[in-house]
């Protein structure tokens, strides 16, 4: 009896190059067929096979590019989590008024018996004859410096009636990432990975520095939106490049390890913020560190897979030439392999446009299921991260610990995915996370077991997170792959936006958010069932390969 894994293994392509006559002998072994029955020219139909034959599945060149792309997640963490330290929860009271000396002498008596507490937006009216009327703080506020010396809250008095402006700054960040992922993803499919990555890094550098010095609140909000907008483009293009340059066997390891830098970046952010307590100095320090990545404009490489998919063979050949030199592989056959690939694929339509997400039912189903999966994943992840933050008195410790847990989960994810494939790994992770959520319902909130379950559940969510992004790139053709990843990022940020709403239900009952998170985690299992398994499958280049892949999986 042939199992799916046996079928997949037998479907893998073995390619040999006859150096004497310069011909390409490409064989695809399929279970149940004779080698003589295999139509050679119909088997070489995707770019992944060509890359494996020219530069190998993984070598020094792929390793360098993968590390470079992964390091771009350091500023991602600094940008998207920076608001935690730029606007931390801050206690405040009304500032003592500037009044004539006669009234100032009576101030302690006027305020005696007042029920005003930290966070109160009202103060006794010192000019009132009765002394019992309350007015909004007319002389400003005094802020606690227990967490930070200054923040955007203290600089622009984002408390009381101005508190919604703080939400505006946070929303600007989320909407920036969402719109950047969408627009830059589509641009990367049209213009190329490297140009979009270069533009994103340049804009990210500029607006990261502007955010540190701009004196107006609305100017700051605008710069934060544009900073996040550029960061969304960096996220999409760096991840797509990372997964497109490696072979089938390394596509599990490399894109998942790529996400580890996000956790490390969170820990670095917490460490820097701990010592730099002024928000402008912190933003400037992060902006300067992020500016180092502008060197990528000259050192990053275009994806040869994308170049081949859009017919730019000469540019792909030049990149593959350099890659073979770095990897120490034979480059004499590159031109012949690419010529043969182009000849066999000249009649195929690899130029799949964005409309395919709407006009093709299979692509529409995939992007919808993946999008909702990403929404639930980030909703639970960010919501539960805030839930864990309640156990720690220090936000610095909370952010650093969660970042390190996220990095450790990357190693766990590789082991789980290699053993179980994509779909089963997401299902196992979601089930594990859901059980942790429900277990918390039966544990005392102040018990150390509560913290243990919470951290274990966070690891479970962090395992499924990179696997979902991996699937979003593997299930779509090269010419719309970045768009698909961008759409999934947008869905995920919608989930992050909804996280605070779910936590707000805790005011009606502390257990309600946990029940919601747990139910959503189990619902996520059902959403993965209709998705095809991509483990050991080459990346698709056109719709025909997606149809063939669907039949093969079935």
PDB file of C-alpha atoms in Angstrom, residues 163-338:
ATOM      1  CA  UNK A 163      -6.333  59.653  25.775  1.00  0.00           C
ATOM      2  CA  UNK A 164      -8.016  58.671  22.444  1.00  0.00           C
ATOM      3  CA  UNK A 165      -5.055  60.288  20.701  1.00  0.00           C
ATOM      4  CA  UNK A 166      -2.863  57.564  22.202  1.00  0.00           C
ATOM      5  CA  UNK A 167      -5.077  54.963  20.556  1.00  0.00           C
ATOM      6  CA  UNK A 168      -4.672  56.910  17.310  1.00  0.00           C
ATOM      7  CA  UNK A 169      -0.898  56.506  17.488  1.00  0.00           C
ATOM      8  CA  UNK A 170      -1.235  52.759  18.076  1.00  0.00           C
ATOM      9  CA  UNK A 171      -3.764  52.370  15.259  1.00  0.00           C
ATOM     10  CA  UNK A 172      -1.482  54.283  12.897  1.00  0.00           C
ATOM     11  CA  UNK A 173       1.191  51.651  13.502  1.00  0.00           C
ATOM     12  CA  UNK A 174      -1.157  48.730  12.822  1.00  0.00           C
ATOM     13  CA  UNK A 175      -2.717  50.249   9.721  1.00  0.00           C
ATOM     14  CA  UNK A 176       0.721  51.150   8.439  1.00  0.00           C
ATOM     15  CA  UNK A 177       1.898  47.531   8.576  1.00  0.00           C
ATOM     16  CA  UNK A 178      -1.369  46.323   7.013  1.00  0.00           C
ATOM     17  CA  UNK A 179      -1.262  48.737   4.076  1.00  0.00           C
ATOM     18  CA  UNK A 180       2.488  48.279   3.606  1.00  0.00           C
ATOM     19  CA  UNK A 181       2.148  44.510   3.449  1.00  0.00           C
ATOM     20  CA  UNK A 182      -0.585  44.756   0.828  1.00  0.00           C
ATOM     21  CA  UNK A 183       0.926  47.418  -1.441  1.00  0.00           C
ATOM     22  CA  UNK A 184       4.562  46.403  -1.207  1.00  0.00           C
ATOM     23  CA  UNK A 185       3.602  42.740  -1.622  1.00  0.00           C
ATOM     24  CA  UNK A 186       1.845  43.517  -4.907  1.00  0.00           C
ATOM     25  CA  UNK A 187       4.759  45.734  -5.963  1.00  0.00           C
ATOM     26  CA  UNK A 188       7.287  42.976  -5.219  1.00  0.00           C
ATOM     27  CA  UNK A 189       5.410  40.638  -7.544  1.00  0.00           C
ATOM     28  CA  UNK A 190       5.362  43.261 -10.285  1.00  0.00           C
ATOM     29  CA  UNK A 191       8.711  45.044  -9.930  1.00  0.00           C
ATOM     30  CA  UNK A 192      10.851  42.463  -8.186  1.00  0.00           C
ATOM     31  CA  UNK A 193      11.852  41.581  -4.644  1.00  0.00           C
ATOM     32  CA  UNK A 194      15.067  43.616  -4.377  1.00  0.00           C
ATOM     33  CA  UNK A 195      13.760  47.019  -5.605  1.00  0.00           C
ATOM     34  CA  UNK A 196      10.835  46.868  -3.182  1.00  0.00           C
ATOM     35  CA  UNK A 197      13.075  45.702  -0.340  1.00  0.00           C
ATOM     36  CA  UNK A 198      15.509  48.544  -1.028  1.00  0.00           C
ATOM     37  CA  UNK A 199      12.738  51.161  -1.074  1.00  0.00           C
ATOM     38  CA  UNK A 200      11.240  49.727   2.125  1.00  0.00           C
ATOM     39  CA  UNK A 201      14.553  49.789   3.985  1.00  0.00           C
ATOM     40  CA  UNK A 202      15.271  53.352   2.803  1.00  0.00           C
ATOM     41  CA  UNK A 203      11.865  54.643   3.945  1.00  0.00           C
ATOM     42  CA  UNK A 204      12.149  52.682   7.182  1.00  0.00           C
ATOM     43  CA  UNK A 205      15.475  54.369   7.926  1.00  0.00           C
ATOM     44  CA  UNK A 206      14.261  57.881   7.111  1.00  0.00           C
ATOM     45  CA  UNK A 207      11.014  57.765   9.092  1.00  0.00           C
ATOM     46  CA  UNK A 208      12.640  55.926  11.990  1.00  0.00           C
ATOM     47  CA  UNK A 209      14.934  58.912  12.492  1.00  0.00           C
ATOM     48  CA  UNK A 210      12.231  61.507  11.802  1.00  0.00           C
ATOM     49  CA  UNK A 211       9.996  59.962  14.491  1.00  0.00           C
ATOM     50  CA  UNK A 212      12.678  60.698  17.091  1.00  0.00           C
ATOM     51  CA  UNK A 213      12.920  64.439  16.428  1.00  0.00           C
ATOM     52  CA  UNK A 214       9.559  65.612  15.101  1.00  0.00           C
ATOM     53  CA  UNK A 215       8.027  68.078  17.627  1.00  0.00           C
ATOM     54  CA  UNK A 216       4.317  67.795  16.742  1.00  0.00           C
ATOM     55  CA  UNK A 217       2.046  64.965  17.831  1.00  0.00           C
ATOM     56  CA  UNK A 218       0.231  64.583  14.524  1.00  0.00           C
ATOM     57  CA  UNK A 219       3.551  64.718  12.735  1.00  0.00           C
ATOM     58  CA  UNK A 220       4.739  61.894  14.999  1.00  0.00           C
ATOM     59  CA  UNK A 221       1.627  59.838  14.209  1.00  0.00           C
ATOM     60  CA  UNK A 222       2.167  60.373  10.484  1.00  0.00           C
ATOM     61  CA  UNK A 223       5.830  59.364  10.692  1.00  0.00           C
ATOM     62  CA  UNK A 224       4.894  56.260  12.691  1.00  0.00           C
ATOM     63  CA  UNK A 225       2.351  55.280  10.042  1.00  0.00           C
ATOM     64  CA  UNK A 226       4.923  55.684   7.263  1.00  0.00           C
ATOM     65  CA  UNK A 227       7.544  53.860   9.342  1.00  0.00           C
ATOM     66  CA  UNK A 228       5.170  50.932   9.820  1.00  0.00           C
ATOM     67  CA  UNK A 229       4.153  51.137   6.150  1.00  0.00           C
ATOM     68  CA  UNK A 230       7.775  50.653   5.103  1.00  0.00           C
ATOM     69  CA  UNK A 231       8.220  47.934   7.712  1.00  0.00           C
ATOM     70  CA  UNK A 232       5.311  46.000   6.193  1.00  0.00           C
ATOM     71  CA  UNK A 233       7.177  45.978   2.884  1.00  0.00           C
ATOM     72  CA  UNK A 234      10.370  44.800   4.568  1.00  0.00           C
ATOM     73  CA  UNK A 235       8.473  41.939   6.230  1.00  0.00           C
ATOM     74  CA  UNK A 236       6.950  40.660   2.996  1.00  0.00           C
ATOM     75  CA  UNK A 237       9.939  40.897   0.683  1.00  0.00           C
ATOM     76  CA  UNK A 238      12.560  39.593   3.118  1.00  0.00           C
ATOM     77  CA  UNK A 239      10.468  36.530   3.943  1.00  0.00           C
ATOM     78  CA  UNK A 240       9.682  35.752   0.301  1.00  0.00           C
ATOM     79  CA  UNK A 241      13.343  36.063  -0.711  1.00  0.00           C
ATOM     80  CA  UNK A 242      14.318  33.794   2.175  1.00  0.00           C
ATOM     81  CA  UNK A 243      11.994  30.996   1.064  1.00  0.00           C
ATOM     82  CA  UNK A 244      12.546  31.351  -2.696  1.00  0.00           C
ATOM     83  CA  UNK A 245      16.326  30.883  -2.690  1.00  0.00           C
ATOM     84  CA  UNK A 246      16.451  27.511  -0.913  1.00  0.00           C
ATOM     85  CA  UNK A 247      15.601  24.027  -2.112  1.00  0.00           C
ATOM     86  CA  UNK A 248      12.707  21.835  -1.094  1.00  0.00           C
ATOM     87  CA  UNK A 249      14.425  20.095   1.823  1.00  0.00           C
ATOM     88  CA  UNK A 250      15.606  23.363   3.378  1.00  0.00           C
ATOM     89  CA  UNK A 251      12.359  25.280   2.943  1.00  0.00           C
ATOM     90  CA  UNK A 252      11.113  24.015   6.299  1.00  0.00           C
ATOM     91  CA  UNK A 253      14.200  24.972   8.265  1.00  0.00           C
ATOM     92  CA  UNK A 254      15.250  28.294   6.748  1.00  0.00           C
ATOM     93  CA  UNK A 255      11.947  30.275   6.742  1.00  0.00           C
ATOM     94  CA  UNK A 256      11.128  29.096  10.266  1.00  0.00           C
ATOM     95  CA  UNK A 257      14.568  30.008  11.621  1.00  0.00           C
ATOM     96  CA  UNK A 258      14.053  33.342   9.850  1.00  0.00           C
ATOM     97  CA  UNK A 259      11.414  34.241  12.487  1.00  0.00           C
ATOM     98  CA  UNK A 260      13.760  33.666  15.440  1.00  0.00           C
ATOM     99  CA  UNK A 261      15.266  37.128  14.993  1.00  0.00           C
ATOM    100  CA  UNK A 262      11.899  38.698  15.850  1.00  0.00           C
ATOM    101  CA  UNK A 263      12.076  37.217  19.358  1.00  0.00           C
ATOM    102  CA  UNK A 264      15.711  38.227  19.754  1.00  0.00           C
ATOM    103  CA  UNK A 265      14.797  41.727  18.585  1.00  0.00           C
ATOM    104  CA  UNK A 266      12.137  41.937  21.291  1.00  0.00           C
ATOM    105  CA  UNK A 267      14.671  41.021  23.969  1.00  0.00           C
ATOM    106  CA  UNK A 268      17.161  43.569  22.605  1.00  0.00           C
ATOM    107  CA  UNK A 269      14.432  46.230  22.579  1.00  0.00           C
ATOM    108  CA  UNK A 270      13.593  45.551  26.220  1.00  0.00           C
ATOM    109  CA  UNK A 271      17.273  45.771  27.196  1.00  0.00           C
ATOM    110  CA  UNK A 272      17.820  49.081  25.375  1.00  0.00           C
ATOM    111  CA  UNK A 273      14.579  50.564  26.742  1.00  0.00           C
ATOM    112  CA  UNK A 274      15.570  49.566  30.275  1.00  0.00           C
ATOM    113  CA  UNK A 275      18.679  51.766  30.123  1.00  0.00           C
ATOM    114  CA  UNK A 276      17.324  54.501  27.847  1.00  0.00           C
ATOM    115  CA  UNK A 277      14.302  55.900  29.691  1.00  0.00           C
ATOM    116  CA  UNK A 278      13.748  58.977  27.508  1.00  0.00           C
ATOM    117  CA  UNK A 279      11.427  58.172  24.605  1.00  0.00           C
ATOM    118  CA  UNK A 280      13.146  60.420  22.067  1.00  0.00           C
ATOM    119  CA  UNK A 281      16.577  59.029  22.894  1.00  0.00           C
ATOM    120  CA  UNK A 282      15.145  55.505  22.683  1.00  0.00           C
ATOM    121  CA  UNK A 283      13.546  56.157  19.290  1.00  0.00           C
ATOM    122  CA  UNK A 284      16.763  57.751  18.052  1.00  0.00           C
ATOM    123  CA  UNK A 285      18.856  54.791  19.257  1.00  0.00           C
ATOM    124  CA  UNK A 286      16.531  52.328  17.515  1.00  0.00           C
ATOM    125  CA  UNK A 287      16.508  54.480  14.382  1.00  0.00           C
ATOM    126  CA  UNK A 288      20.314  54.574  14.235  1.00  0.00           C
ATOM    127  CA  UNK A 289      20.549  50.808  14.738  1.00  0.00           C
ATOM    128  CA  UNK A 290      17.941  50.271  12.022  1.00  0.00           C
ATOM    129  CA  UNK A 291      19.822  52.596   9.678  1.00  0.00           C
ATOM    130  CA  UNK A 292      22.669  50.071   9.476  1.00  0.00           C
ATOM    131  CA  UNK A 293      20.485  47.894   7.269  1.00  0.00           C
ATOM    132  CA  UNK A 294      20.517  50.500   4.509  1.00  0.00           C
ATOM    133  CA  UNK A 295      23.618  48.698   3.243  1.00  0.00           C
ATOM    134  CA  UNK A 296      21.214  46.032   1.956  1.00  0.00           C
ATOM    135  CA  UNK A 297      20.375  48.376  -0.928  1.00  0.00           C
ATOM    136  CA  UNK A 298      23.734  47.392  -2.402  1.00  0.00           C
ATOM    137  CA  UNK A 299      24.310  43.920  -0.939  1.00  0.00           C
ATOM    138  CA  UNK A 300      20.910  42.181  -1.142  1.00  0.00           C
ATOM    139  CA  UNK A 301      20.186  39.891  -4.071  1.00  0.00           C
ATOM    140  CA  UNK A 302      17.162  39.604  -6.307  1.00  0.00           C
ATOM    141  CA  UNK A 303      15.318  36.296  -6.213  1.00  0.00           C
ATOM    142  CA  UNK A 304      16.454  34.256  -9.245  1.00  0.00           C
ATOM    143  CA  UNK A 305      13.230  32.280  -8.989  1.00  0.00           C
ATOM    144  CA  UNK A 306      11.183  35.428  -9.594  1.00  0.00           C
ATOM    145  CA  UNK A 307      13.476  36.539 -12.439  1.00  0.00           C
ATOM    146  CA  UNK A 308      12.954  33.237 -14.211  1.00  0.00           C
ATOM    147  CA  UNK A 309       9.212  33.331 -13.611  1.00  0.00           C
ATOM    148  CA  UNK A 310       8.908  36.726 -15.342  1.00  0.00           C
ATOM    149  CA  UNK A 311      11.252  35.812 -18.207  1.00  0.00           C
ATOM    150  CA  UNK A 312      14.371  37.753 -17.182  1.00  0.00           C
ATOM    151  CA  UNK A 313      16.722  34.832 -17.779  1.00  0.00           C
ATOM    152  CA  UNK A 314      19.900  36.842 -18.383  1.00  0.00           C
ATOM    153  CA  UNK A 315      19.699  38.533 -14.975  1.00  0.00           C
ATOM    154  CA  UNK A 316      18.908  35.208 -13.324  1.00  0.00           C
ATOM    155  CA  UNK A 317      21.954  33.648 -15.002  1.00  0.00           C
ATOM    156  CA  UNK A 318      24.244  36.382 -13.649  1.00  0.00           C
ATOM    157  CA  UNK A 319      22.964  35.871 -10.087  1.00  0.00           C
ATOM    158  CA  UNK A 320      23.214  32.080 -10.340  1.00  0.00           C
ATOM    159  CA  UNK A 321      26.772  32.438 -11.645  1.00  0.00           C
ATOM    160  CA  UNK A 322      27.775  34.316  -8.496  1.00  0.00           C
ATOM    161  CA  UNK A 323      25.879  31.832  -6.334  1.00  0.00           C
ATOM    162  CA  UNK A 324      27.684  28.844  -7.811  1.00  0.00           C
ATOM    163  CA  UNK A 325      31.038  30.526  -7.168  1.00  0.00           C
ATOM    164  CA  UNK A 326      30.078  31.054  -3.531  1.00  0.00           C
ATOM    165  CA  UNK A 327      28.680  27.528  -3.151  1.00  0.00           C
ATOM    166  CA  UNK A 328      31.590  25.911  -4.981  1.00  0.00           C
ATOM    167  CA  UNK A 329      29.296  24.140  -7.463  1.00  0.00           C
ATOM    168  CA  UNK A 330      29.794  23.619 -11.197  1.00  0.00           C
ATOM    169  CA  UNK A 331      28.543  26.592 -13.205  1.00  0.00           C
ATOM    170  CA  UNK A 332      29.339  25.367 -16.719  1.00  0.00           C
ATOM    171  CA  UNK A 333      25.870  23.901 -17.161  1.00  0.00           C
ATOM    172  CA  UNK A 334      23.820  26.894 -15.928  1.00  0.00           C
ATOM    173  CA  UNK A 335      23.142  28.392 -19.366  1.00  0.00           C
ATOM    174  CA  UNK A 336      22.204  25.034 -20.857  1.00  0.00           C
ATOM    175  CA  UNK A 337      19.826  24.220 -18.023  1.00  0.00           C
ATOM    176  CA  UNK A 338      18.128  27.614 -18.233  1.00  0.00           C
TER     177      UNK A 338
END
